[in-house]
Amino acid sequence: EPEVTQTPSHQVTQMGQEVILRCVPISNHLYFYWYRQILGQKVEFLVSFYNNEISEKSEIFDDQFSVERPDGSNFTLKIRSTKLEDSAMYFCASSEGHFYNSPLHFGNGTRLTVT
Amino acid sequence: SQQGEEDPQALSIQEGENATMNCSYKTSINNLQWYRQNSGRGLVHLILIRSNEREKHSGRLRVTLDTSKKSSSLLITASRAADTASYFCATDGSGNAGGTSYGKLTFGQGTILTVHP
């Protein structure tokens, strides 16, 4: 069964550094998402992406965050200057159609540790 | 407002028993979804139920939705040790009627289910 893959599985970075988290969504999916889960807390929406542009973003997704689909397969999340509070598990997801009708398929996540 | 709050927070049962988890939400929805998460892994979609549906089945899973009470339940019948995981409900962020969301699922805190062999 096709799946969403994320790399790396674990990323350690120093505060203030830039990180890029990478995702390969399922190939025929059209909608892409990033969510994050701080340890012990709820899964939180960051951003949705469709037709090469951001569809919706949360208040967490400030100017430090950006997303890109640089080619036909990858979907990346960049954090320009990481803060300690950015430490979390970051999940990429994709869906075939609009999420009103199509379930989200999640990757296994990238654990980001900011020191 | 908080969407998708599950109860109980933790549930411990024996293999073969049924497990019921509940979810409440506060605003109008287009659909409600249930996901499962094994420790340290991604979320796996279980069932999507639309606001005009009342019940849905998938294998040993049964989901009900009561939009008048703004609540949903997930029943796992004849549980197995492999069902041990966290279970989350998630609602779309459409908010009040006429609102539009483009991918913001709001997850609850989840129910940690432990099934003892």
mmCIF file of C-alpha atoms in Angstrom:
data_model
loop_
_atom_site.group_PDB
_atom_site.id
_atom_site.type_symbol
_atom_site.label_atom_id
_atom_site.label_comp_id
_atom_site.label_asym_id
_atom_site.label_seq_id
_atom_site.Cartn_x
_atom_site.Cartn_y
_atom_site.Cartn_z
ATOM 1 C CA GLU A 1 0.000 0.000 0.000
ATOM 2 C CA PRO A 2 1.401 3.430 -0.900
ATOM 3 C CA GLU A 3 2.530 5.493 2.048
ATOM 4 C CA VAL A 4 3.786 8.910 2.996
ATOM 5 C CA THR A 5 7.492 8.886 3.771
ATOM 6 C CA GLN A 6 9.328 11.423 5.885
ATOM 7 C CA THR A 7 13.009 12.073 6.320
ATOM 8 C CA PRO A 8 14.893 12.262 8.551
ATOM 9 C CA SER A 9 13.202 10.321 11.312
ATOM 10 C CA HIS A 10 15.072 12.345 13.914
ATOM 11 C CA GLN A 11 16.722 15.738 13.554
ATOM 12 C CA VAL A 12 18.717 17.477 16.237
ATOM 13 C CA THR A 13 19.570 21.118 15.717
ATOM 14 C CA GLN A 14 20.780 24.080 17.678
ATOM 15 C CA MET A 15 18.562 27.027 18.474
ATOM 16 C CA GLY A 16 18.654 29.593 15.694
ATOM 17 C CA GLN A 17 19.557 27.112 12.983
ATOM 18 C CA GLU A 18 17.475 26.436 9.917
ATOM 19 C CA VAL A 19 15.966 23.002 9.384
ATOM 20 C CA ILE A 20 14.206 21.436 6.445
ATOM 21 C CA LEU A 21 11.915 18.517 7.006
ATOM 22 C CA ARG A 22 11.188 16.424 3.957
ATOM 23 C CA CYS A 23 8.169 14.448 2.908
ATOM 24 C CA VAL A 24 7.185 12.394 -0.092
ATOM 25 C CA PRO A 25 3.385 12.286 -0.242
ATOM 26 C CA ILE A 26 1.437 9.520 -1.937
ATOM 27 C CA SER A 27 1.894 10.009 -5.661
ATOM 28 C CA ASN A 28 -1.684 10.625 -6.831
ATOM 29 C CA HIS A 29 -2.613 12.824 -3.867
ATOM 30 C CA LEU A 30 -3.328 16.475 -4.460
ATOM 31 C CA TYR A 31 -3.594 17.949 -0.949
ATOM 32 C CA PHE A 32 -0.692 18.164 1.457
ATOM 33 C CA TYR A 33 -0.443 19.027 5.108
ATOM 34 C CA TRP A 34 1.935 19.513 7.991
ATOM 35 C CA TYR A 35 0.920 18.838 11.563
ATOM 36 C CA ARG A 36 2.994 18.706 14.705
ATOM 37 C CA GLN A 37 2.715 17.051 18.103
ATOM 38 C CA ILE A 38 4.612 18.395 21.066
ATOM 39 C CA LEU A 39 5.377 15.593 23.512
ATOM 40 C CA GLY A 40 2.308 14.814 25.585
ATOM 41 C CA GLN A 41 0.113 17.289 23.749
ATOM 42 C CA LYS A 42 -2.450 17.207 20.983
ATOM 43 C CA VAL A 43 -1.689 16.910 17.305
ATOM 44 C CA GLU A 44 -1.852 20.468 15.930
ATOM 45 C CA PHE A 45 -2.491 21.685 12.415
ATOM 46 C CA LEU A 46 0.222 23.819 10.840
ATOM 47 C CA VAL A 47 -0.571 24.258 7.168
ATOM 48 C CA SER A 48 -2.400 22.838 4.179
ATOM 49 C CA PHE A 49 -1.201 23.115 0.602
ATOM 50 C CA TYR A 50 -2.989 22.632 -2.692
ATOM 51 C CA ASN A 51 -2.286 23.598 -6.261
ATOM 52 C CA ASN A 52 1.141 24.921 -5.320
ATOM 53 C CA GLU A 53 -0.061 27.348 -2.732
ATOM 54 C CA ILE A 54 -0.977 27.471 0.923
ATOM 55 C CA SER A 55 -4.690 26.876 1.431
ATOM 56 C CA GLU A 56 -4.816 27.471 5.151
ATOM 57 C CA LYS A 57 -2.374 27.998 7.975
ATOM 58 C CA SER A 58 -2.629 28.123 11.724
ATOM 59 C CA GLU A 59 -1.416 30.823 14.057
ATOM 60 C CA ILE A 60 1.570 28.586 14.823
ATOM 61 C CA PHE A 61 2.695 28.878 11.198
ATOM 62 C CA ASP A 62 4.347 32.266 11.446
ATOM 63 C CA ASP A 63 7.017 33.881 9.267
ATOM 64 C CA GLN A 64 9.604 31.421 10.525
ATOM 65 C CA PHE A 65 7.836 28.606 8.715
ATOM 66 C CA SER A 66 7.544 27.983 5.010
ATOM 67 C CA VAL A 67 6.493 25.115 2.794
ATOM 68 C CA GLU A 68 7.474 24.187 -0.690
ATOM 69 C CA ARG A 69 6.818 21.570 -3.289
ATOM 70 C CA PRO A 70 10.061 21.923 -5.241
ATOM 71 C CA ASP A 71 9.348 19.104 -7.671
ATOM 72 C CA GLY A 72 6.589 16.660 -8.434
ATOM 73 C CA SER A 73 7.257 14.441 -5.459
ATOM 74 C CA ASN A 74 8.699 16.250 -2.451
ATOM 75 C CA PHE A 75 6.926 18.486 0.035
ATOM 76 C CA THR A 76 9.125 20.318 2.519
ATOM 77 C CA LEU A 77 8.687 22.280 5.708
ATOM 78 C CA LYS A 78 11.369 24.809 6.530
ATOM 79 C CA ILE A 79 11.873 26.453 9.884
ATOM 80 C CA ARG A 80 14.219 29.399 9.401
ATOM 81 C CA SER A 81 15.447 30.027 12.903
ATOM 82 C CA THR A 82 14.504 27.257 15.279
ATOM 83 C CA LYS A 83 13.439 27.902 18.854
ATOM 84 C CA LEU A 84 13.412 25.515 21.781
ATOM 85 C CA GLU A 85 9.627 25.400 21.625
ATOM 86 C CA ASP A 86 9.775 24.078 18.068
ATOM 87 C CA SER A 87 10.855 20.726 19.481
ATOM 88 C CA ALA A 88 8.098 18.329 18.486
ATOM 89 C CA MET A 89 7.161 15.477 16.209
ATOM 90 C CA TYR A 90 6.308 16.866 12.784
ATOM 91 C CA PHE A 91 3.911 14.888 10.641
ATOM 92 C CA CYS A 92 3.378 15.262 6.948
ATOM 93 C CA ALA A 93 0.085 14.089 5.480
ATOM 94 C CA SER A 94 -1.577 13.940 2.114
ATOM 95 C CA SER A 95 -5.059 13.265 0.814
ATOM 96 C CA GLU A 96 -6.397 12.313 -2.559
ATOM 97 C CA GLY A 97 -9.210 14.834 -2.470
ATOM 98 C CA HIS A 98 -10.487 17.594 -0.264
ATOM 99 C CA PHE A 99 -10.325 16.553 3.357
ATOM 100 C CA TYR A 100 -14.078 16.893 3.727
ATOM 101 C CA ASN A 101 -14.328 13.596 1.903
ATOM 102 C CA SER A 102 -10.872 12.089 1.810
ATOM 103 C CA PRO A 103 -8.981 10.765 4.812
ATOM 104 C CA LEU A 104 -5.510 12.056 5.536
ATOM 105 C CA HIS A 105 -2.606 9.661 5.187
ATOM 106 C CA PHE A 106 0.167 10.478 7.628
ATOM 107 C CA GLY A 107 3.855 9.717 7.555
ATOM 108 C CA ASN A 108 5.678 8.362 10.589
ATOM 109 C CA GLY A 109 6.957 11.788 11.465
ATOM 110 C CA THR A 110 10.247 13.564 12.045
ATOM 111 C CA ARG A 111 11.195 14.114 15.646
ATOM 112 C CA LEU A 112 12.801 17.558 15.835
ATOM 113 C CA THR A 113 14.897 18.307 18.887
ATOM 114 C CA VAL A 114 16.120 21.884 19.299
ATOM 115 C CA THR A 115 18.911 22.309 21.832
ATOM 116 C CA SER B 1 -13.251 26.383 21.713
ATOM 117 C CA GLN B 2 -11.936 22.871 22.085
ATOM 118 C CA GLN B 3 -12.909 20.405 19.404
ATOM 119 C CA GLY B 4 -12.673 16.661 19.557
ATOM 120 C CA GLU B 5 -12.301 15.845 23.222
ATOM 121 C CA GLU B 6 -12.166 12.145 23.916
ATOM 122 C CA ASP B 7 -13.045 10.185 26.978
ATOM 123 C CA PRO B 8 -11.933 8.194 28.744
ATOM 124 C CA GLN B 9 -8.346 9.387 28.686
ATOM 125 C CA ALA B 10 -7.182 5.831 29.286
ATOM 126 C CA LEU B 11 -8.892 2.481 28.947
ATOM 127 C CA SER B 12 -7.508 -0.885 29.998
ATOM 128 C CA ILE B 13 -9.300 -4.084 28.983
ATOM 129 C CA GLN B 14 -8.713 -7.787 28.404
ATOM 130 C CA GLU B 15 -8.422 -9.332 24.995
ATOM 131 C CA GLY B 16 -11.816 -10.276 23.632
ATOM 132 C CA GLU B 17 -13.644 -7.459 25.391
ATOM 133 C CA ASN B 18 -15.177 -4.507 23.596
ATOM 134 C CA ALA B 19 -13.694 -1.036 23.886
ATOM 135 C CA THR B 20 -15.772 2.102 23.602
ATOM 136 C CA MET B 21 -14.291 5.562 23.267
ATOM 137 C CA ASN B 22 -16.256 8.778 23.119
ATOM 138 C CA CYS B 23 -15.593 12.111 21.508
ATOM 139 C CA SER B 24 -17.345 15.426 21.989
ATOM 140 C CA TYR B 25 -16.999 18.575 19.967
ATOM 141 C CA LYS B 26 -18.377 22.057 20.124
ATOM 142 C CA THR B 27 -18.960 23.513 16.673
ATOM 143 C CA SER B 28 -20.577 22.417 13.426
ATOM 144 C CA ILE B 29 -18.690 19.886 11.400
ATOM 145 C CA ASN B 30 -18.666 18.467 7.902
ATOM 146 C CA ASN B 31 -17.137 15.222 9.020
ATOM 147 C CA LEU B 32 -15.546 13.521 11.973
ATOM 148 C CA GLN B 33 -12.637 11.152 11.630
ATOM 149 C CA TRP B 34 -11.046 8.604 13.926
ATOM 150 C CA TYR B 35 -7.332 7.916 13.847
ATOM 151 C CA ARG B 36 -5.086 5.509 15.647
ATOM 152 C CA GLN B 37 -1.485 6.105 16.682
ATOM 153 C CA ASN B 38 0.945 3.489 17.860
ATOM 154 C CA SER B 39 3.660 4.795 20.123
ATOM 155 C CA GLY B 40 6.186 6.871 18.212
ATOM 156 C CA ARG B 41 4.443 6.353 14.892
ATOM 157 C CA GLY B 42 2.219 8.353 12.580
ATOM 158 C CA LEU B 43 -1.537 8.487 12.679
ATOM 159 C CA VAL B 44 -3.478 5.875 10.788
ATOM 160 C CA HIS B 45 -6.914 6.730 9.489
ATOM 161 C CA LEU B 46 -9.669 4.416 10.709
ATOM 162 C CA ILE B 47 -13.037 5.821 9.724
ATOM 163 C CA LEU B 48 -14.515 9.044 8.326
ATOM 164 C CA ILE B 49 -18.159 9.713 9.104
ATOM 165 C CA ARG B 50 -19.986 12.579 7.471
ATOM 166 C CA SER B 51 -22.299 14.893 9.337
ATOM 167 C CA ASN B 52 -25.346 13.405 7.602
ATOM 168 C CA GLU B 53 -24.415 9.868 8.615
ATOM 169 C CA ARG B 54 -25.329 8.290 11.939
ATOM 170 C CA GLU B 55 -23.362 5.065 11.951
ATOM 171 C CA LYS B 56 -20.543 3.486 10.033
ATOM 172 C CA HIS B 57 -18.815 0.120 10.222
ATOM 173 C CA SER B 58 -15.412 -1.093 9.166
ATOM 174 C CA GLY B 59 -14.450 -4.604 10.213
ATOM 175 C CA ARG B 60 -14.440 -4.697 14.011
ATOM 176 C CA LEU B 61 -14.920 -0.928 14.214
ATOM 177 C CA ARG B 62 -18.237 0.830 14.623
ATOM 178 C CA VAL B 63 -18.545 4.582 14.745
ATOM 179 C CA THR B 64 -21.647 6.517 15.641
ATOM 180 C CA LEU B 65 -22.277 10.218 15.269
ATOM 181 C CA ASP B 66 -24.930 12.269 17.024
ATOM 182 C CA THR B 67 -24.802 15.799 15.673
ATOM 183 C CA SER B 68 -27.565 16.954 18.023
ATOM 184 C CA LYS B 69 -25.346 16.057 20.979
ATOM 185 C CA LYS B 70 -22.146 16.894 19.133
ATOM 186 C CA SER B 71 -20.674 13.543 20.046
ATOM 187 C CA SER B 72 -19.271 10.428 18.456
ATOM 188 C CA SER B 73 -18.260 7.034 19.726
ATOM 189 C CA LEU B 74 -15.807 4.441 18.475
ATOM 190 C CA LEU B 75 -16.473 0.832 19.374
ATOM 191 C CA ILE B 76 -13.844 -1.831 18.850
ATOM 192 C CA THR B 77 -15.348 -5.274 19.200
ATOM 193 C CA ALA B 78 -13.483 -8.418 20.247
ATOM 194 C CA SER B 79 -10.334 -6.444 21.010
ATOM 195 C CA ARG B 80 -6.859 -7.830 20.455
ATOM 196 C CA ALA B 81 -3.531 -7.009 22.055
ATOM 197 C CA ALA B 82 -2.540 -5.469 18.702
ATOM 198 C CA ASP B 83 -5.302 -2.863 19.163
ATOM 199 C CA THR B 84 -3.210 -1.283 21.923
ATOM 200 C CA ALA B 85 -2.661 2.297 20.769
ATOM 201 C CA SER B 86 -3.910 5.856 21.195
ATOM 202 C CA TYR B 87 -7.141 6.709 19.454
ATOM 203 C CA PHE B 88 -8.034 10.219 18.363
ATOM 204 C CA CYS B 89 -11.092 11.823 16.942
ATOM 205 C CA ALA B 90 -10.600 14.754 14.635
ATOM 206 C CA THR B 91 -13.043 17.283 13.340
ATOM 207 C CA ASP B 92 -12.756 19.670 10.443
ATOM 208 C CA GLY B 93 -12.531 23.294 11.448
ATOM 209 C CA SER B 94 -15.552 24.470 9.563
ATOM 210 C CA GLY B 95 -16.942 26.090 12.651
ATOM 211 C CA ASN B 96 -20.352 27.609 12.212
ATOM 212 C CA ALA B 97 -22.503 26.889 9.172
ATOM 213 C CA GLY B 98 -21.065 28.575 6.121
ATOM 214 C CA GLY B 99 -17.518 28.396 7.364
ATOM 215 C CA THR B 100 -14.872 26.871 5.168
ATOM 216 C CA SER B 101 -11.784 24.998 6.088
ATOM 217 C CA TYR B 102 -8.982 23.858 3.845
ATOM 218 C CA GLY B 103 -7.378 21.090 5.786
ATOM 219 C CA LYS B 104 -7.414 22.033 9.413
ATOM 220 C CA LEU B 105 -8.334 18.932 11.346
ATOM 221 C CA THR B 106 -8.606 19.547 15.068
ATOM 222 C CA PHE B 107 -7.544 16.564 17.140
ATOM 223 C CA GLY B 108 -8.506 15.698 20.662
ATOM 224 C CA GLN B 109 -6.141 14.599 23.394
ATOM 225 C CA GLY B 110 -6.860 10.961 22.606
ATOM 226 C CA THR B 111 -7.752 7.803 24.481
ATOM 227 C CA ILE B 112 -4.915 5.462 25.365
ATOM 228 C CA LEU B 113 -6.217 1.928 24.921
ATOM 229 C CA THR B 114 -4.359 -0.987 26.468
ATOM 230 C CA VAL B 115 -5.530 -4.468 25.626
ATOM 231 C CA HIS B 116 -4.054 -7.158 27.863
ATOM 232 C CA PRO B 117 -3.528 -10.605 26.321
#
